[in-house]
Amino acid sequence: MTESESAAVPVDAAAYREAMSRLASAVHLITTDGPGGRAGFTASAVCSVSDAPPTLLVCINRTSSAYAALTQNGTLCVNTLGEGHETVAGLFGGRTPVDERFAAGTWRRLRSGALALTDALVSFDCRIVGRHAVGSHDVLYCAVEAVAASGQADALLYSERRYRTLPRAPRSGAAPAEPARAARALGARPAEGPALALRSA
């Protein structure tokens, strides 16, 4: 038996959550509207699956208040947030009533019926094409039917239970970012509202 094998111990949920909190992730609002109702939640468990065809995945806890509406509607919008969206991220990540969540932003309706935050860095209009249960969560496979990139803010990240910002890369030939601006990406800022649940709602 090697030293590493003898030192191995089962990973409990608390240790896993603490380890996952070290990962820096983009912050997204997942929104839906349709026959199943209007709903939304804050998530970081979003990633690309393929670009042929364009597909991404979203993880959602089956106890989430948005679960029924999301799965009944079969459509959703992934709104990627930027600096200045900390308040709306906190509202969608807590127990705030649905109407109050959507009152915090300006929205436009997409072809699928889902709602897009008008100043999101980018919005992905999606149709759910697959679902797989893993533990307490469902992994939703989402076909991307349209993309809109409109926001110009720095990216909003979540790491070690804090919001942080990542300055946009300068365009080719542009002057480097000011040192003070670049330093903001390294400093933690307290999250407004309830802390996000581990990687998803």
PDB file of C-alpha atoms in Angstrom, residues 63-69:
ATOM      1  CA  THR A  63     -35.469  20.981  -4.549  1.00  0.00           C
ATOM      2  CA  SER A  64     -34.957  24.372  -6.241  1.00  0.00           C
ATOM      3  CA  SER A  65     -38.042  26.587  -6.459  1.00  0.00           C
ATOM      4  CA  ALA A  66     -37.299  26.963 -10.184  1.00  0.00           C
ATOM      5  CA  TYR A  67     -37.150  23.237 -10.922  1.00  0.00           C
ATOM      6  CA  ALA A  68     -40.808  22.611 -11.805  1.00  0.00           C
ATOM      7  CA  ALA A  69     -41.155  25.652 -14.073  1.00  0.00           C
TER       8      ALA A  69
END
